[in-house]
CSV table of C-alpha atoms and ligand atoms in Angstrom, one decimal:
chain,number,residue,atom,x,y,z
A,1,UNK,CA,71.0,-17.0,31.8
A,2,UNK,CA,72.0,-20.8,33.1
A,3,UNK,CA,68.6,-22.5,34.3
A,4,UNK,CA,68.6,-23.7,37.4
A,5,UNK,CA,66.3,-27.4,37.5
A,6,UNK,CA,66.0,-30.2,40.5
A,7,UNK,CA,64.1,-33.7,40.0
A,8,UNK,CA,63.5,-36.0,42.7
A,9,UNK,CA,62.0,-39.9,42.8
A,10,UNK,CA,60.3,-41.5,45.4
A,11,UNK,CA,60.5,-45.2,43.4
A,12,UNK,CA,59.1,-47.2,40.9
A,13,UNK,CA,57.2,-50.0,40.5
A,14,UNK,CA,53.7,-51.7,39.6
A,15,UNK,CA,51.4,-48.2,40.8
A,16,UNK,CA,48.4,-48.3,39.1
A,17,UNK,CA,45.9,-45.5,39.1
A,18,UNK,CA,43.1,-46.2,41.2
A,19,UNK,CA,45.1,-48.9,43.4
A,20,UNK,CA,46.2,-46.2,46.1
A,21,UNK,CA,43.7,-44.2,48.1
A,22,UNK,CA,43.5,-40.6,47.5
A,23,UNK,CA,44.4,-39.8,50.5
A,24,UNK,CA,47.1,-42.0,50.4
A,25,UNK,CA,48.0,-40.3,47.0
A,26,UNK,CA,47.7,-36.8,48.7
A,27,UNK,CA,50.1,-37.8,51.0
A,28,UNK,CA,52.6,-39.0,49.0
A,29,UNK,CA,52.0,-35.8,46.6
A,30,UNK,CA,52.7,-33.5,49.5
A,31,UNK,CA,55.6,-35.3,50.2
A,32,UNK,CA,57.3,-35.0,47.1
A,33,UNK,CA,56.4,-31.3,46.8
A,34,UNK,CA,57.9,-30.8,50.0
A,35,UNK,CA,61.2,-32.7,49.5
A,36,UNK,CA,61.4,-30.7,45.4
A,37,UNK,CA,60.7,-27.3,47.4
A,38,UNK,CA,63.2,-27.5,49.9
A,39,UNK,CA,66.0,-28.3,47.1
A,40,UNK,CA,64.7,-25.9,44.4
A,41,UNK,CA,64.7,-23.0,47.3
A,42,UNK,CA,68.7,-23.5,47.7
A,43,UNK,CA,69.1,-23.1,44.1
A,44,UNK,CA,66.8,-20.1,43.9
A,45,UNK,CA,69.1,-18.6,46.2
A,46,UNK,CA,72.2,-19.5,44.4
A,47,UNK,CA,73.0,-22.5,46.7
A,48,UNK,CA,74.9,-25.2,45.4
A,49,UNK,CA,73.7,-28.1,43.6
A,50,UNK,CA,75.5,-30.5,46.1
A,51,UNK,CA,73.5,-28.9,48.9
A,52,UNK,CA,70.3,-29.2,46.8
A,53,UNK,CA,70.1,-32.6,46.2
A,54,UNK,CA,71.0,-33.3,50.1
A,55,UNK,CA,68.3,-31.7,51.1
A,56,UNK,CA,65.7,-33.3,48.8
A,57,UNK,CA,67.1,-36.5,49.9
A,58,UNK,CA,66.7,-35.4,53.7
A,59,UNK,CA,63.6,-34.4,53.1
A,60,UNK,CA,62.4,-38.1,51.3
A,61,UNK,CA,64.4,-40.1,54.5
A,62,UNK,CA,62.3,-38.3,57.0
A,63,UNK,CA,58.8,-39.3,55.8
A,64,UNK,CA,58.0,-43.0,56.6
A,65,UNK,CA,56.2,-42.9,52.8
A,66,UNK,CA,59.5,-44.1,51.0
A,67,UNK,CA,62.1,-46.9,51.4
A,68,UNK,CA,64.6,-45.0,52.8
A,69,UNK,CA,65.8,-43.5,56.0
A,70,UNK,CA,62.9,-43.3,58.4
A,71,UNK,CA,60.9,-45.2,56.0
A,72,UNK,CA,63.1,-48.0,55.6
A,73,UNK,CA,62.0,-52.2,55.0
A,74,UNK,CA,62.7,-54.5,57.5
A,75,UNK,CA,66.2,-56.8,56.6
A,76,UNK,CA,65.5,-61.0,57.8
A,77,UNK,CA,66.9,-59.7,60.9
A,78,UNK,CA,64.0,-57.4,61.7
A,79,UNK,CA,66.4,-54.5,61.8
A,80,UNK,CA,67.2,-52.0,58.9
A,81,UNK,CA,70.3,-52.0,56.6
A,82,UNK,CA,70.9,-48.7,54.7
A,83,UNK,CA,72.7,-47.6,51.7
A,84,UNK,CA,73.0,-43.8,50.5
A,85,UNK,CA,75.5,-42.5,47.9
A,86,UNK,CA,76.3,-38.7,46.8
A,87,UNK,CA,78.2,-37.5,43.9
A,88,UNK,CA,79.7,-33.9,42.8
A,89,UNK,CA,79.6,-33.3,39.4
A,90,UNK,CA,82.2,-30.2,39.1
A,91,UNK,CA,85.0,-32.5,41.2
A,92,UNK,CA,83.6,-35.8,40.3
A,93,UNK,CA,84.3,-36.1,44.4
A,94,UNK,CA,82.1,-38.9,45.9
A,95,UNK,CA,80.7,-40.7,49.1
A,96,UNK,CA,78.9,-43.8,50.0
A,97,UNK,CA,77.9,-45.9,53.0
A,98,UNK,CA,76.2,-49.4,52.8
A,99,UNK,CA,74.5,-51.5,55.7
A,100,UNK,CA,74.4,-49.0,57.9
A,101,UNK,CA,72.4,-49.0,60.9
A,102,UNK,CA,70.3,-46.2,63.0
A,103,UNK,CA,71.7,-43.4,61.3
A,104,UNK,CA,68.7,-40.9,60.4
A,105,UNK,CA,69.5,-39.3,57.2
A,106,UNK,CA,72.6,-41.7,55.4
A,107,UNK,CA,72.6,-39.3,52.9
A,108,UNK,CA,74.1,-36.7,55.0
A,109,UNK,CA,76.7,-39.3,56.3
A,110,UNK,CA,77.4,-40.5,52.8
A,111,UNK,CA,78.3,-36.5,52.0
A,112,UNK,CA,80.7,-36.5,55.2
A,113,UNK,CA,82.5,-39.7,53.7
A,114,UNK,CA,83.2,-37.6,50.5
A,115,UNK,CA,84.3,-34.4,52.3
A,116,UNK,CA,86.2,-35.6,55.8
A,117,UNK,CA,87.8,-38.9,55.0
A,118,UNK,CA,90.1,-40.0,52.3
A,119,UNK,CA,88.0,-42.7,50.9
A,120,UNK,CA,84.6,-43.1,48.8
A,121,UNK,CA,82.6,-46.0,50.2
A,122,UNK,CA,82.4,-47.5,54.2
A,123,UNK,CA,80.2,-49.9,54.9
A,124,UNK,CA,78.9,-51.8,57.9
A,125,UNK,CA,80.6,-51.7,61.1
A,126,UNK,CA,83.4,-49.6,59.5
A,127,UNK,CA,80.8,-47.2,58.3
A,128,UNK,CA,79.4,-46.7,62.4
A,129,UNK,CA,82.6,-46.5,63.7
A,130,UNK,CA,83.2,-43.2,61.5
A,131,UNK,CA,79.5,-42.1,62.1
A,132,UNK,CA,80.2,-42.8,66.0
A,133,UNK,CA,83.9,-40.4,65.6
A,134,UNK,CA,81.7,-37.4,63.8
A,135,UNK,CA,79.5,-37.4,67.1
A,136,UNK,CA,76.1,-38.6,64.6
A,137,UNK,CA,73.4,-39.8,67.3
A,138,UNK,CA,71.6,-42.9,67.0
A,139,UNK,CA,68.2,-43.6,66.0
A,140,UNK,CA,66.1,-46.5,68.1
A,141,UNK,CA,64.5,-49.1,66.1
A,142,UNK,CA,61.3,-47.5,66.9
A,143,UNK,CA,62.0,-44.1,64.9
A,144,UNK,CA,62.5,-46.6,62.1
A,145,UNK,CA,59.3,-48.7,62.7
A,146,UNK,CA,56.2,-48.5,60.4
A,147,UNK,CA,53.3,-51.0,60.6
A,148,UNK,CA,52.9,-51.4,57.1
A,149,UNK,CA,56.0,-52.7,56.3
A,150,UNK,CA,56.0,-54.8,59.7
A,151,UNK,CA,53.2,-56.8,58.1
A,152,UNK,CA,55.4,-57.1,54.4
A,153,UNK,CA,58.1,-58.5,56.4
A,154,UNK,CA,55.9,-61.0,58.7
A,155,UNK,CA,54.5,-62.1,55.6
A,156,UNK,CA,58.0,-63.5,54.1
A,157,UNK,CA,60.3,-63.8,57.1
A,158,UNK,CA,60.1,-67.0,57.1
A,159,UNK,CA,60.8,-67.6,53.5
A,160,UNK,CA,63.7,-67.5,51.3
A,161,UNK,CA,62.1,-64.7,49.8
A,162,UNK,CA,63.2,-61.1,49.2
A,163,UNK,CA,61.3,-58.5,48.1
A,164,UNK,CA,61.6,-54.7,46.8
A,165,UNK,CA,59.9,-52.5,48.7
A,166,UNK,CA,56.1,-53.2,48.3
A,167,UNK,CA,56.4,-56.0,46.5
A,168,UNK,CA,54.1,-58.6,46.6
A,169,UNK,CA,54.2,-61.2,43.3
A,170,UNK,CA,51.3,-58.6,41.4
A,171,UNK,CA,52.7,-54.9,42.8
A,172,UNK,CA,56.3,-54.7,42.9
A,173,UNK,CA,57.4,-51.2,44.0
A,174,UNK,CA,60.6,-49.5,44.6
A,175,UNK,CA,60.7,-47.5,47.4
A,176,UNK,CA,64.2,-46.1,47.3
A,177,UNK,CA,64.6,-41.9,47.0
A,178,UNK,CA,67.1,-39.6,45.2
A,179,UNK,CA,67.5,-36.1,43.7
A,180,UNK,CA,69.8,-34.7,40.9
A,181,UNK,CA,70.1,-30.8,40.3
A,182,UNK,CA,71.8,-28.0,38.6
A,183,UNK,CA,73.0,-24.9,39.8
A,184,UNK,CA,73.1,-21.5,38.9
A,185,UNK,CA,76.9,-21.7,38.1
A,186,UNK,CA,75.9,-25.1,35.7
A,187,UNK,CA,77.2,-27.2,38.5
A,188,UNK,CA,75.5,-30.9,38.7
A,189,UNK,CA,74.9,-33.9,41.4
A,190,UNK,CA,73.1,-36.5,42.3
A,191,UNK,CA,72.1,-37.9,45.7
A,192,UNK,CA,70.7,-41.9,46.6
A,193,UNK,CA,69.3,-43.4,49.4
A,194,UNK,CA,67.0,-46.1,50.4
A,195,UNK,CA,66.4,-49.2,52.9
A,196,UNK,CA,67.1,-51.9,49.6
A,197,UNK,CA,64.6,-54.9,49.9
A,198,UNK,CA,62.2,-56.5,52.3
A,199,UNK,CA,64.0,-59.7,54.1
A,200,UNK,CA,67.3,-59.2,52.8
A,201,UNK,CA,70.0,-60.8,54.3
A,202,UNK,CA,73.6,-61.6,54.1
A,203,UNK,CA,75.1,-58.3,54.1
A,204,UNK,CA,73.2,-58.0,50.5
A,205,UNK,CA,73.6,-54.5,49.0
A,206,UNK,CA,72.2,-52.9,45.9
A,207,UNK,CA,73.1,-50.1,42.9
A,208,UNK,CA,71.6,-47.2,45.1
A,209,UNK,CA,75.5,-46.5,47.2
A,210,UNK,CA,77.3,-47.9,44.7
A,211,UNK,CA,78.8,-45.0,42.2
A,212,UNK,CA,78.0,-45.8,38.3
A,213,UNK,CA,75.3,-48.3,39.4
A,214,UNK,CA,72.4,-46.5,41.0
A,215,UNK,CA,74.2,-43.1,41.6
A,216,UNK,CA,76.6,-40.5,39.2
A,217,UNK,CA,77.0,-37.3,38.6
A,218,UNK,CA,79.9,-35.3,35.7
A,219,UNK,CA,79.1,-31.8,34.7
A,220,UNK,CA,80.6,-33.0,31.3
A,221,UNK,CA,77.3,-35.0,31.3
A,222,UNK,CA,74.9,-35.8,33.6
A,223,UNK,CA,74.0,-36.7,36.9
A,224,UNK,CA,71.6,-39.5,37.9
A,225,UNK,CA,69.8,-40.9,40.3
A,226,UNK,CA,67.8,-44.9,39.8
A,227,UNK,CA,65.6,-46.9,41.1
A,228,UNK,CA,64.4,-50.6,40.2
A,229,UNK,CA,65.8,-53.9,40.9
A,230,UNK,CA,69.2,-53.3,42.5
A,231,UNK,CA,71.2,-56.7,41.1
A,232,UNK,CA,70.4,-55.8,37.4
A,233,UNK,CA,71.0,-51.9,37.8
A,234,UNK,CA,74.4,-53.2,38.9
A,235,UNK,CA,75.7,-55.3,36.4
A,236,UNK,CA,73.8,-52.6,33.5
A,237,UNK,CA,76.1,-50.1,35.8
A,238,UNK,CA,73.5,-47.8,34.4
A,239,UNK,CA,74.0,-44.4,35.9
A,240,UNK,CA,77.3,-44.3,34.2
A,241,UNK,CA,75.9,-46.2,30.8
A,242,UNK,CA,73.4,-42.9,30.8
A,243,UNK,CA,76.8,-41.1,30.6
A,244,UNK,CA,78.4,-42.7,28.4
A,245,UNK,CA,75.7,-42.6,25.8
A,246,UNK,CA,76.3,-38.5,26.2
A,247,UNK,CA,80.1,-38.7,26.4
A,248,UNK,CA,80.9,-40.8,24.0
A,249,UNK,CA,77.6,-40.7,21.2
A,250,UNK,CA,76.5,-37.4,21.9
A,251,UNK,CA,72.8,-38.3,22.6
A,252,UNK,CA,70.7,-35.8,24.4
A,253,UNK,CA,70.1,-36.9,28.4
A,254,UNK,CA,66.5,-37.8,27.4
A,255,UNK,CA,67.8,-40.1,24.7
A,256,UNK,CA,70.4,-41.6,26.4
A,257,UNK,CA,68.0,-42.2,29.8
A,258,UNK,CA,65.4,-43.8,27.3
A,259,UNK,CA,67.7,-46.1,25.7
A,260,UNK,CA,69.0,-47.4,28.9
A,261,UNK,CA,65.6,-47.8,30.2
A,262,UNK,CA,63.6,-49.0,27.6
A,263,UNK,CA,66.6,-50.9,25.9
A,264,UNK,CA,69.4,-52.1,27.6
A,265,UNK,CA,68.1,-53.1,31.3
A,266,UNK,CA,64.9,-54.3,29.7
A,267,UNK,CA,67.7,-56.5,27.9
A,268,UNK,CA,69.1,-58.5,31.1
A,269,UNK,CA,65.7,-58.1,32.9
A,270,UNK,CA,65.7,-55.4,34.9
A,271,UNK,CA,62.5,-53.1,36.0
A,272,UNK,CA,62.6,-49.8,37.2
A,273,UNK,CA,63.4,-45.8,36.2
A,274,UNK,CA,66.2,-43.4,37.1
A,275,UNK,CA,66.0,-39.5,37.2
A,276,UNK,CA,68.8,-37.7,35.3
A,277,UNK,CA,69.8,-33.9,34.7
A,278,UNK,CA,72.5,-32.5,32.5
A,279,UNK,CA,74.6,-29.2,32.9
A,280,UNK,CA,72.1,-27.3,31.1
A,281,UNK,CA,69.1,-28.1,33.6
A,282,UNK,CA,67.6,-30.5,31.0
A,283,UNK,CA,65.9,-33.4,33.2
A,284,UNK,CA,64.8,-36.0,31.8
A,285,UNK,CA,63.0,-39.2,34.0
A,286,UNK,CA,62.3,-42.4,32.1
A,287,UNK,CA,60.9,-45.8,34.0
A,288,UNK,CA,59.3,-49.1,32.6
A,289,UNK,CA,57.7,-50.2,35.4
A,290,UNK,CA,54.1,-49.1,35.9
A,291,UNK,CA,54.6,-46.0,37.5
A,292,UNK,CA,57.8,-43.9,39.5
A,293,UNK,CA,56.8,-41.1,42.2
A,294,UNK,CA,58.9,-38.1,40.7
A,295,UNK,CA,58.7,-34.4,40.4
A,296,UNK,CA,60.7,-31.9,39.0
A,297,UNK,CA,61.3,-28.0,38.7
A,298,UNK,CA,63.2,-25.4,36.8
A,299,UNK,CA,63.6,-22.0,36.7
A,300,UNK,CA,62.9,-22.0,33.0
A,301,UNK,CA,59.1,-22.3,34.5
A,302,UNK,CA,58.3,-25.9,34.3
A,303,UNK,CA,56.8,-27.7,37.0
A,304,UNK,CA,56.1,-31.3,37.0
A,305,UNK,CA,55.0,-34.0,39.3
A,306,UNK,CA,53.7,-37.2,39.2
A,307,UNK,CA,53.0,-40.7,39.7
A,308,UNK,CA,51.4,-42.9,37.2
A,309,UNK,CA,52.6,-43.7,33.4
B,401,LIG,N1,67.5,-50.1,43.9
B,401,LIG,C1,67.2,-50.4,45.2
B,401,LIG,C2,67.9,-51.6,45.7
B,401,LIG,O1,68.0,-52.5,44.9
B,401,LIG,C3,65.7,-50.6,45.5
B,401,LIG,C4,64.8,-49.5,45.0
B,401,LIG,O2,65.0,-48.9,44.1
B,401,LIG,O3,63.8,-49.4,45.7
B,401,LIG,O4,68.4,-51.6,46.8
């Protein structure tokens, strides 16, 4: 019988046991459960994995824990900027937004770029307008306002400096969320979204909308779903590298995810982990940072989540 599997992440970065409050650590914990239950449910019903990895990623923007949606850093501006992606594995059919603004699950809008217009990626202004002419209602900044990364912005807005989530020069952290799954029928995708980095400006975008970067999904392969720092995860275009390794050297998905991650973005510089599922239900989700909230489940009985190396 064709297992069935989801993984989720919640980001990477420097967590170190024993840094976080247990509280704090139950909190986040619930919230991945909750996000991996609500997508495994759909494929225990025979749901699609498209649908699956949606609503993980719903789930994820709605909690003010992670870097995306509801949860999302504060730009230079003081406002929020953010960037989703979603990819089909069966069609290879694909949608993305980028600086997008009071929107409160850009996952969901990302998936209505893919199936009601005839392009892939809107961003910006471009990206509200069609938003706006699908009736989506608008957020206020307050829905989008959390103390604690108030205070991370404060702390820099005056500087030059960007940060990733988290980040301060001893605990960088990655806040940006995404699923992959596979369905019953084999099927496979992969959903991205997050609030990029603290005190960005300039229109700056990262890998997590673009499609290859931080985001991919081919049944012939795999489908993936990273997090780290955004500039290097775009020029190592490593959710299709993952791929390629598969396609073209016919590695395993845990092989190929480790030798991207441990290898080749450690090569240019670049920190972080990625989640990745193949058309099996094989998941595999390597990171070289410190630590990556993920979780995982499959209906060949394996359970999994955690946070620390
Ligand atoms: N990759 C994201 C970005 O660069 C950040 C993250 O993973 O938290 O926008």
């Amino acid at each position: 019988m064709q297992t069935f599997s989801i993984a989720i992440h919640g980001g990477a970065g420097t967590l170190v046991k024993g840094m976080m409050s247990p509280e704090k650590e139950a909190a986040y914990s619930a919230a991945l459960k909750l996000a991996l239950d609500g997508g495994y449910t759909i494929l225990e019903k025979g749901g699609t994995a498209i649908d699956a990895v949606e609503a993980a990623v719903n789930a994820l923007e709605n909690c003010h824990l992670f870097n995306a949606g509801k949860g999302s850093v504060f730009t230079a501006n003081g406002t929020h900027e953010m960037d989703a992606s979603i990819m089909d594995g069966k069609t290879r059919n694909a949608g993305a937004v980028s600086l997008i603004t009071g929107i409160k699950n850009p996952v969901s809008l990302a998936r209505d770029v893919m199936e009601k217009s005839e392009h892939v990626f809107l961003a910006g202004d471009g990206a509200m307008q069609f938003a706006k002419e699908l009736n989506y209602s608008l957020e206020d900044p307050a829905y989008f306002h959390d103390e604690l990364r108030h205070q991370q912005w404060l702390e820099i807005k005056d500087s030059d400096t960007f940060q990733l989530d988290h980040s301060t020069k001893k605990d960088s952290k990655f806040g940006t969320v995404g699923a992959v799954a596979c369905d019953k029928d084999g099927n496979i995708a992969a959903a991205t979204s997050t609030g990029g980095m603290t005190n960005k400006k300039w229109g700056r975008v990262g890998d997590s909308p673009m499609v290859g970067g931080g985001n991919y999904a081919n049944n012939k392969t795999c489908a993936i779903s990273c997090t780290g720092s955004g500039e290097f995860f775009i020029r190592g275009v490593v959710a299709y590298d993952v791929a390629c390794l598969i396609e073209h050297k016919n590695m395993s998905v845990q092989d190929a995810a480790n030798e991207v991650i441990h290898k080749r973005i450690l090569e240019i510089g670049g920190d972080g982990g990625l989640i990745a599922i193949d058309s099996k239900g094989m998941i595999a989700m390597p990171f070289n940072t410190e630590g990556m909230y993920r979780a995982s489940k499959s209906s060949n009985g394996t359970e999994k989540m955690a946070i620390y190396r």
